[in-house]
């Protein structure tokens, strides 16, 4: 069944839900699957926009054939060369060897890296400001390098005022899942695109000059109606601005004593009126922990000392934050060690590699179990964290 993106539209959604995948990019848990989005514009000339992951090639080819209705596509517009979007290019090209492949110069140069026996389809390299006339529809190409690969481009269709935004404005979760956009869009953006905040800001500035009524991303739902909330969140996330006032308490505890300290501190913060999220780094989805760290303006890290350093789940978390350009936050430290507490030193060393991170003083040091004097220090730390709001 053909699915126009809006009533009476000549632009069709031909993407595929994948509810069998457990890890996206082999690292991000996707309990509700993922959608591989692709689109078709039917006009005097027909353009397909992107393909899907090889996991879904056959289903997608059937849907493409349905929208083509016995004709051949004139163009395949390649927004992004990651396999979850470009993985079915060869299968499509073999069916339609006269179809022109349209993409940035860098995208077309990547084709042989992924496809050894690609048919000799004609190609069209496009740059910023180029247009592709399809009839009543016109595609305007908007280069978006490093959002989040160097070859990425977006396309703006001016007749229906649609932005095909590549990986921008995407989210985890198959379209058959009924869930709010924000949480899984946050987790998606901050873990996959988030390091490239400056290029995203550049794309947002270009988009601000366009009259956009619909956003068609490569993952997640087509966005319609009031687009301001989505644009606001992308502006917030890509500028590394805290989304809201609150505290993430993230702990890595070996025998449970550090976890008890973190729980006590969290209760003190809540008593002071703070919004608090507590995450056990030994058991959590690390991508969600990263998303929550970016969400709030403050964070408390509580970790056990381990082999002269910090317990490994905390080290992994800090490495993820470092990779994703975590910045512009206030962080407090709690360490635990039975004979040689050293976790704080390790945590601080990693935090000092990040931009605009304020580490509160003093660090709370616990030796083994939490004792009354430790609770006093944790209450004082809660007050200090509160004062940073």
GROMACS .gro file of C-alpha atoms in nm:
model
  389
    1UNK     CA    1   0.000   0.000   0.000
    2UNK     CA    2   0.142   0.336  -0.106
    3UNK     CA    3   0.180   0.589   0.176
    4UNK     CA    4   0.195   0.956   0.074
    5UNK     CA    5   0.361   1.168   0.339
    6UNK     CA    6   0.046   1.384   0.354
    7UNK     CA    7  -0.295   1.377   0.185
    8UNK     CA    8  -0.274   1.452  -0.189
    9UNK     CA    9   0.106   1.450  -0.177
   10UNK     CA   10   0.313   1.315  -0.465
   11UNK     CA   11   0.588   1.224  -0.219
   12UNK     CA   12   0.565   0.872  -0.080
   13UNK     CA   13   0.719   0.700   0.220
   14UNK     CA   14   0.865   0.366   0.111
   15UNK     CA   15   1.076   0.285   0.417
   16UNK     CA   16   1.086  -0.038   0.616
   17UNK     CA   17   1.052  -0.118   0.986
   18UNK     CA   18   1.311  -0.355   1.130
   19UNK     CA   19   1.183  -0.506   1.454
   20UNK     CA   20   1.427  -0.798   1.448
   21UNK     CA   21   1.744  -0.597   1.514
   22UNK     CA   22   1.868  -0.581   1.874
   23UNK     CA   23   2.173  -0.354   1.841
   24UNK     CA   24   2.184  -0.060   1.601
   25UNK     CA   25   2.537  -0.009   1.466
   26UNK     CA   26   2.615  -0.317   1.677
   27UNK     CA   27   2.628  -0.108   1.994
   28UNK     CA   28   2.302   0.076   2.067
   29UNK     CA   29   2.016  -0.132   2.211
   30UNK     CA   30   1.696  -0.079   2.014
   31UNK     CA   31   1.423  -0.268   2.202
   32UNK     CA   32   1.162  -0.122   1.969
   33UNK     CA   33   1.361  -0.173   1.651
   34UNK     CA   34   1.451   0.091   1.395
   35UNK     CA   35   1.303   0.229   1.075
   36UNK     CA   36   1.505   0.261   0.756
   37UNK     CA   37   1.337   0.549   0.577
   38UNK     CA   38   1.331   0.602   0.204
   39UNK     CA   39   1.107   0.816  -0.013
   40UNK     CA   40   0.982   0.853  -0.370
   41UNK     CA   41   0.869   1.159  -0.564
   42UNK     CA   42   0.639   1.083  -0.857
   43UNK     CA   43   0.630   1.355  -1.120
   44UNK     CA   44   0.725   1.391  -1.485
   45UNK     CA   45   1.046   1.234  -1.366
   46UNK     CA   46   1.056   1.000  -1.070
   47UNK     CA   47   1.316   1.026  -0.796
   48UNK     CA   48   1.383   0.777  -0.521
   49UNK     CA   49   1.550   0.924  -0.215
   50UNK     CA   50   1.783   0.677  -0.041
   51UNK     CA   51   1.755   0.303   0.003
   52UNK     CA   52   1.755   0.080   0.312
   53UNK     CA   53   1.976  -0.153   0.511
   54UNK     CA   54   2.060  -0.485   0.341
   55UNK     CA   55   1.855  -0.655   0.614
   56UNK     CA   56   1.543  -0.519   0.443
   57UNK     CA   57   1.639  -0.505   0.075
   58UNK     CA   58   1.379  -0.746  -0.065
   59UNK     CA   59   1.084  -0.588   0.114
   60UNK     CA   60   1.203  -0.244   0.011
   61UNK     CA   61   1.243  -0.339  -0.355
   62UNK     CA   62   0.883  -0.461  -0.358
   63UNK     CA   63   0.765  -0.129  -0.213
   64UNK     CA   64   0.976   0.066  -0.461
   65UNK     CA   65   0.828  -0.137  -0.747
   66UNK     CA   66   0.478  -0.061  -0.620
   67UNK     CA   67   0.537   0.313  -0.616
   68UNK     CA   68   0.705   0.298  -0.956
   69UNK     CA   69   0.403   0.113  -1.100
   70UNK     CA   70   0.586  -0.051  -1.389
   71UNK     CA   71   0.811   0.244  -1.470
   72UNK     CA   72   1.181   0.290  -1.403
   73UNK     CA   73   1.308   0.561  -1.168
   74UNK     CA   74   1.494   0.845  -1.333
   75UNK     CA   75   1.705   0.925  -1.027
   76UNK     CA   76   1.826   0.782  -0.698
   77UNK     CA   77   1.926   1.062  -0.462
   78UNK     CA   78   2.190   0.944  -0.214
   79UNK     CA   79   2.184   1.151   0.104
   80UNK     CA   80   2.420   0.940   0.311
   81UNK     CA   81   2.645   0.641   0.240
   82UNK     CA   82   2.613   0.452   0.568
   83UNK     CA   83   2.491   0.099   0.492
   84UNK     CA   84   2.165   0.140   0.682
   85UNK     CA   85   2.066   0.389   0.409
   86UNK     CA   86   2.282   0.301   0.111
   87UNK     CA   87   2.293  -0.075   0.159
   88UNK     CA   88   2.045  -0.154  -0.118
   89UNK     CA   89   2.192   0.072  -0.388
   90UNK     CA   90   2.348  -0.215  -0.581
   91UNK     CA   91   2.029  -0.421  -0.583
   92UNK     CA   92   1.833  -0.120  -0.712
   93UNK     CA   93   2.096  -0.029  -0.971
   94UNK     CA   94   2.095  -0.384  -1.107
   95UNK     CA   95   1.719  -0.359  -1.165
   96UNK     CA   96   1.741  -0.013  -1.319
   97UNK     CA   97   2.079   0.030  -1.492
   98UNK     CA   98   1.968   0.352  -1.666
   99UNK     CA   99   1.879   0.524  -1.338
  100UNK     CA  100   2.105   0.820  -1.254
  101UNK     CA  101   2.275   0.816  -0.914
  102UNK     CA  102   2.270   1.165  -0.763
  103UNK     CA  103   2.489   1.263  -0.469
  104UNK     CA  104   2.769   1.479  -0.343
  105UNK     CA  105   3.109   1.428  -0.499
  106UNK     CA  106   3.225   1.252  -0.185
  107UNK     CA  107   2.920   1.025  -0.177
  108UNK     CA  108   2.975   0.911  -0.535
  109UNK     CA  109   3.344   0.854  -0.462
  110UNK     CA  110   3.245   0.622  -0.174
  111UNK     CA  111   3.030   0.395  -0.390
  112UNK     CA  112   3.318   0.164  -0.496
  113UNK     CA  113   3.422   0.130  -0.133
  114UNK     CA  114   3.093  -0.045  -0.056
  115UNK     CA  115   2.998  -0.205  -0.388
  116UNK     CA  116   3.256  -0.403  -0.586
  117UNK     CA  117   3.034  -0.484  -0.886
  118UNK     CA  118   2.811  -0.178  -0.909
  119UNK     CA  119   2.648  -0.147  -1.254
  120UNK     CA  120   2.763   0.142  -1.470
  121UNK     CA  121   2.469   0.368  -1.395
  122UNK     CA  122   2.510   0.731  -1.496
  123UNK     CA  123   2.599   0.961  -1.205
  124UNK     CA  124   2.533   1.325  -1.127
  125UNK     CA  125   2.748   1.503  -0.870
  126UNK     CA  126   2.571   1.797  -0.710
  127UNK     CA  127   2.687   2.078  -0.483
  128UNK     CA  128   2.536   2.341  -0.256
  129UNK     CA  129   2.255   2.527  -0.434
  130UNK     CA  130   2.219   2.288  -0.727
  131UNK     CA  131   1.866   2.187  -0.823
  132UNK     CA  132   1.705   1.886  -0.983
  133UNK     CA  133   1.387   1.956  -1.179
  134UNK     CA  134   1.136   1.672  -1.171
  135UNK     CA  135   0.834   1.856  -1.312
  136UNK     CA  136   0.620   2.040  -1.060
  137UNK     CA  137   0.866   1.929  -0.792
  138UNK     CA  138   1.216   2.068  -0.757
  139UNK     CA  139   1.489   1.937  -0.531
  140UNK     CA  140   1.736   2.193  -0.394
  141UNK     CA  141   2.052   2.035  -0.256
  142UNK     CA  142   2.189   2.147   0.080
  143UNK     CA  143   2.531   2.016   0.170
  144UNK     CA  144   2.559   1.891   0.529
  145UNK     CA  145   2.915   1.764   0.570
  146UNK     CA  146   2.987   1.593   0.903
  147UNK     CA  147   2.622   1.553   0.991
  148UNK     CA  148   2.761   1.308   1.060
  149UNK     CA  149   2.975   1.181   0.768
  150UNK     CA  150   3.163   1.407   0.525
  151UNK     CA  151   2.953   1.316   0.220
  152UNK     CA  152   2.611   1.394   0.370
  153UNK     CA  153   2.362   1.622   0.201
  154UNK     CA  154   2.003   1.720   0.262
  155UNK     CA  155   1.745   1.797  -0.004
  156UNK     CA  156   1.468   2.056   0.003
  157UNK     CA  157   1.164   2.004  -0.218
  158UNK     CA  158   1.018   2.349  -0.276
  159UNK     CA  159   0.672   2.265  -0.414
  160UNK     CA  160   0.558   2.073  -0.105
  161UNK     CA  161   0.811   2.245   0.126
  162UNK     CA  162   0.971   1.924   0.246
  163UNK     CA  163   1.319   1.889   0.394
  164UNK     CA  164   1.479   1.549   0.344
  165UNK     CA  165   1.714   1.582   0.639
  166UNK     CA  166   1.935   1.270   0.616
  167UNK     CA  167   2.024   1.150   0.969
  168UNK     CA  168   1.919   1.479   1.129
  169UNK     CA  169   1.588   1.467   1.319
  170UNK     CA  170   1.595   1.088   1.331
  171UNK     CA  171   1.519   0.861   1.625
  172UNK     CA  172   1.547   0.502   1.737
  173UNK     CA  173   1.235   0.287   1.724
  174UNK     CA  174   1.033   0.133   1.442
  175UNK     CA  175   0.739   0.336   1.317
  176UNK     CA  176   0.498   0.067   1.436
  177UNK     CA  177   0.597   0.160   1.792
  178UNK     CA  178   0.380   0.422   1.959
  179UNK     CA  179   0.621   0.623   2.175
  180UNK     CA  180   0.712   0.989   2.235
  181UNK     CA  181   0.966   1.136   1.993
  182UNK     CA  182   1.193   1.317   2.236
  183UNK     CA  183   1.352   1.044   2.446
  184UNK     CA  184   1.462   0.819   2.162
  185UNK     CA  185   1.552   1.117   1.941
  186UNK     CA  186   1.775   1.246   2.221
  187UNK     CA  187   1.944   0.909   2.265
  188UNK     CA  188   1.990   0.881   1.889
  189UNK     CA  189   2.126   1.232   1.836
  190UNK     CA  190   2.364   1.253   2.130
  191UNK     CA  191   2.521   0.914   2.065
  192UNK     CA  192   2.540   0.917   1.686
  193UNK     CA  193   2.543   1.278   1.567
  194UNK     CA  194   2.615   1.465   1.889
  195UNK     CA  195   2.992   1.498   1.852
  196UNK     CA  196   2.931   1.709   1.542
  197UNK     CA  197   2.743   1.994   1.701
  198UNK     CA  198   2.905   2.269   1.492
  199UNK     CA  199   2.813   2.110   1.155
  200UNK     CA  200   2.458   2.056   1.283
  201UNK     CA  201   2.442   2.423   1.378
  202UNK     CA  202   2.549   2.510   1.023
  203UNK     CA  203   2.272   2.294   0.880
  204UNK     CA  204   2.017   2.453   1.113
  205UNK     CA  205   2.118   2.798   0.991
  206UNK     CA  206   2.064   2.687   0.631
  207UNK     CA  207   1.729   2.531   0.722
  208UNK     CA  208   1.616   2.854   0.892
  209UNK     CA  209   1.621   3.023   0.550
  210UNK     CA  210   1.379   2.767   0.404
  211UNK     CA  211   1.000   2.747   0.433
  212UNK     CA  212   0.976   2.396   0.578
  213UNK     CA  213   0.641   2.235   0.648
  214UNK     CA  214   0.754   1.872   0.669
  215UNK     CA  215   1.079   1.703   0.774
  216UNK     CA  216   1.155   1.359   0.631
  217UNK     CA  217   1.446   1.200   0.822
  218UNK     CA  218   1.622   0.872   0.748
  219UNK     CA  219   1.504   0.718   1.077
  220UNK     CA  220   1.187   0.775   1.273
  221UNK     CA  221   0.858   0.941   1.184
  222UNK     CA  222   0.794   1.206   0.924
  223UNK     CA  223   0.760   1.530   1.121
  224UNK     CA  224   0.468   1.759   1.040
  225UNK     CA  225   0.261   2.029   1.208
  226UNK     CA  226   0.441   2.260   1.449
  227UNK     CA  227   0.809   2.193   1.383
  228UNK     CA  228   0.933   2.445   1.641
  229UNK     CA  229   0.976   2.193   1.927
  230UNK     CA  230   1.196   1.968   1.713
  231UNK     CA  231   1.404   2.259   1.588
  232UNK     CA  232   1.440   2.392   1.943
  233UNK     CA  233   1.568   2.059   2.074
  234UNK     CA  234   1.816   2.027   1.790
  235UNK     CA  235   1.940   2.378   1.858
  236UNK     CA  236   1.981   2.286   2.225
  237UNK     CA  237   2.151   1.953   2.170
  238UNK     CA  238   2.387   2.071   1.896
  239UNK     CA  239   2.498   2.377   2.095
  240UNK     CA  240   2.578   2.159   2.401
  241UNK     CA  241   2.332   2.361   2.606
  242UNK     CA  242   2.169   2.170   2.894
  243UNK     CA  243   1.818   2.073   2.803
  244UNK     CA  244   1.688   2.127   3.155
  245UNK     CA  245   1.790   2.194   3.513
  246UNK     CA  246   1.857   1.872   3.699
  247UNK     CA  247   2.119   1.626   3.817
  248UNK     CA  248   2.230   1.292   3.681
  249UNK     CA  249   2.374   1.072   3.955
  250UNK     CA  250   2.574   0.801   3.780
  251UNK     CA  251   2.740   0.533   3.989
  252UNK     CA  252   2.968   0.234   3.941
  253UNK     CA  253   2.975   0.019   4.253
  254UNK     CA  254   3.151  -0.313   4.312
  255UNK     CA  255   2.995  -0.439   4.636
  256UNK     CA  256   2.705  -0.195   4.671
  257UNK     CA  257   2.849   0.059   4.914
  258UNK     CA  258   2.912   0.322   4.647
  259UNK     CA  259   2.561   0.262   4.515
  260UNK     CA  260   2.424   0.329   4.865
  261UNK     CA  261   2.619   0.654   4.879
  262UNK     CA  262   2.480   0.757   4.541
  263UNK     CA  263   2.125   0.674   4.652
  264UNK     CA  264   2.166   0.875   4.972
  265UNK     CA  265   2.301   1.173   4.778
  266UNK     CA  266   2.016   1.150   4.529
  267UNK     CA  267   1.761   1.161   4.812
  268UNK     CA  268   1.930   1.469   4.958
  269UNK     CA  269   1.916   1.640   4.619
  270UNK     CA  270   1.548   1.556   4.578
  271UNK     CA  271   1.482   1.696   4.925
  272UNK     CA  272   1.638   2.020   4.804
  273UNK     CA  273   1.391   2.032   4.518
  274UNK     CA  274   1.618   1.902   4.244
  275UNK     CA  275   1.506   1.683   3.956
  276UNK     CA  276   1.731   1.374   3.979
  277UNK     CA  277   1.794   1.072   3.758
  278UNK     CA  278   2.000   0.786   3.903
  279UNK     CA  279   2.179   0.545   3.669
  280UNK     CA  280   2.368   0.228   3.760
  281UNK     CA  281   2.652   0.222   3.508
  282UNK     CA  282   2.710  -0.148   3.571
  283UNK     CA  283   2.367  -0.241   3.434
  284UNK     CA  284   2.240   0.043   3.217
  285UNK     CA  285   2.224   0.107   2.845
  286UNK     CA  286   2.536   0.321   2.810
  287UNK     CA  287   2.375   0.521   2.530
  288UNK     CA  288   2.093   0.621   2.764
  289UNK     CA  289   2.346   0.723   3.030
  290UNK     CA  290   2.518   0.948   2.776
  291UNK     CA  291   2.185   1.101   2.673
  292UNK     CA  292   2.092   1.177   3.034
  293UNK     CA  293   2.433   1.334   3.099
  294UNK     CA  294   2.371   1.577   2.813
  295UNK     CA  295   2.012   1.634   2.922
  296UNK     CA  296   2.092   1.791   3.259
  297UNK     CA  297   2.310   2.083   3.359
  298UNK     CA  298   2.480   1.898   3.648
  299UNK     CA  299   2.612   1.551   3.716
  300UNK     CA  300   2.748   1.352   4.009
  301UNK     CA  301   2.988   1.066   3.940
  302UNK     CA  302   3.024   0.808   4.218
  303UNK     CA  303   3.270   0.526   4.163
  304UNK     CA  304   3.470   0.261   4.341
  305UNK     CA  305   3.846   0.258   4.314
  306UNK     CA  306   3.976  -0.037   4.114
  307UNK     CA  307   4.328  -0.164   4.041
  308UNK     CA  308   4.485   0.174   4.104
  309UNK     CA  309   4.224   0.354   3.895
  310UNK     CA  310   3.846   0.372   3.863
  311UNK     CA  311   3.594   0.088   3.833
  312UNK     CA  312   3.568   0.005   3.463
  313UNK     CA  313   3.198   0.083   3.402
  314UNK     CA  314   3.270   0.442   3.511
  315UNK     CA  315   3.580   0.456   3.293
  316UNK     CA  316   3.373   0.336   2.997
  317UNK     CA  317   3.109   0.601   3.065
  318UNK     CA  318   3.367   0.878   3.079
  319UNK     CA  319   3.522   0.751   2.755
  320UNK     CA  320   3.183   0.768   2.586
  321UNK     CA  321   3.133   1.124   2.709
  322UNK     CA  322   3.480   1.219   2.588
  323UNK     CA  323   3.411   1.073   2.243
  324UNK     CA  324   3.080   1.258   2.220
  325UNK     CA  325   3.228   1.600   2.308
  326UNK     CA  326   3.059   1.634   2.646
  327UNK     CA  327   3.101   1.991   2.766
  328UNK     CA  328   2.953   2.291   2.944
  329UNK     CA  329   2.847   2.109   3.261
  330UNK     CA  330   2.918   2.103   3.636
  331UNK     CA  331   3.032   1.773   3.783
  332UNK     CA  332   3.074   1.654   4.143
  333UNK     CA  333   3.278   1.348   4.242
  334UNK     CA  334   3.234   1.075   4.500
  335UNK     CA  335   3.496   0.803   4.534
  336UNK     CA  336   3.517   0.490   4.743
  337UNK     CA  337   3.823   0.287   4.837
  338UNK     CA  338   3.897   0.051   5.123
  339UNK     CA  339   4.271   0.119   5.144
  340UNK     CA  340   4.381   0.352   4.861
  341UNK     CA  341   4.097   0.563   4.721
  342UNK     CA  342   4.199   0.675   4.371
  343UNK     CA  343   3.883   0.683   4.160
  344UNK     CA  344   3.842   1.061   4.180
  345UNK     CA  345   4.190   1.123   4.042
  346UNK     CA  346   4.114   0.910   3.738
  347UNK     CA  347   3.771   1.065   3.683
  348UNK     CA  348   3.908   1.416   3.714
  349UNK     CA  349   4.187   1.343   3.465
  350UNK     CA  350   3.935   1.245   3.199
  351UNK     CA  351   3.702   1.535   3.276
  352UNK     CA  352   3.990   1.779   3.238
  353UNK     CA  353   4.019   1.679   2.871
  354UNK     CA  354   3.666   1.812   2.809
  355UNK     CA  355   3.561   2.169   2.738
  356UNK     CA  356   3.404   2.394   3.001
  357UNK     CA  357   3.364   2.132   3.271
  358UNK     CA  358   3.355   2.264   3.627
  359UNK     CA  359   3.452   2.004   3.888
  360UNK     CA  360   3.313   2.091   4.230
  361UNK     CA  361   3.530   2.084   4.537
  362UNK     CA  362   3.574   1.903   4.761
  363UNK     CA  363   3.552   1.542   4.647
  364UNK     CA  364   3.373   1.313   4.890
  365UNK     CA  365   3.591   1.014   4.979
  366UNK     CA  366   3.432   0.709   5.141
  367UNK     CA  367   3.627   0.418   5.283
  368UNK     CA  368   3.419   0.105   5.235
  369UNK     CA  369   3.074   0.136   5.398
  370UNK     CA  370   2.887   0.466   5.429
  371UNK     CA  371   2.914   0.599   5.784
  372UNK     CA  372   2.745   0.893   5.959
  373UNK     CA  373   3.036   1.127   5.886
  374UNK     CA  374   3.013   1.027   5.518
  375UNK     CA  375   2.643   1.113   5.516
  376UNK     CA  376   2.732   1.456   5.653
  377UNK     CA  377   2.978   1.508   5.369
  378UNK     CA  378   2.724   1.386   5.113
  379UNK     CA  379   2.465   1.632   5.247
  380UNK     CA  380   2.719   1.912   5.211
  381UNK     CA  381   2.792   1.799   4.855
  382UNK     CA  382   2.422   1.801   4.775
  383UNK     CA  383   2.405   2.161   4.896
  384UNK     CA  384   2.704   2.252   4.678
  385UNK     CA  385   2.545   2.090   4.373
  386UNK     CA  386   2.225   2.276   4.448
  387UNK     CA  387   2.409   2.607   4.463
  388UNK     CA  388   2.531   2.552   4.104
  389UNK     CA  389   2.178   2.553   3.965
   0.00000   0.00000   0.00000
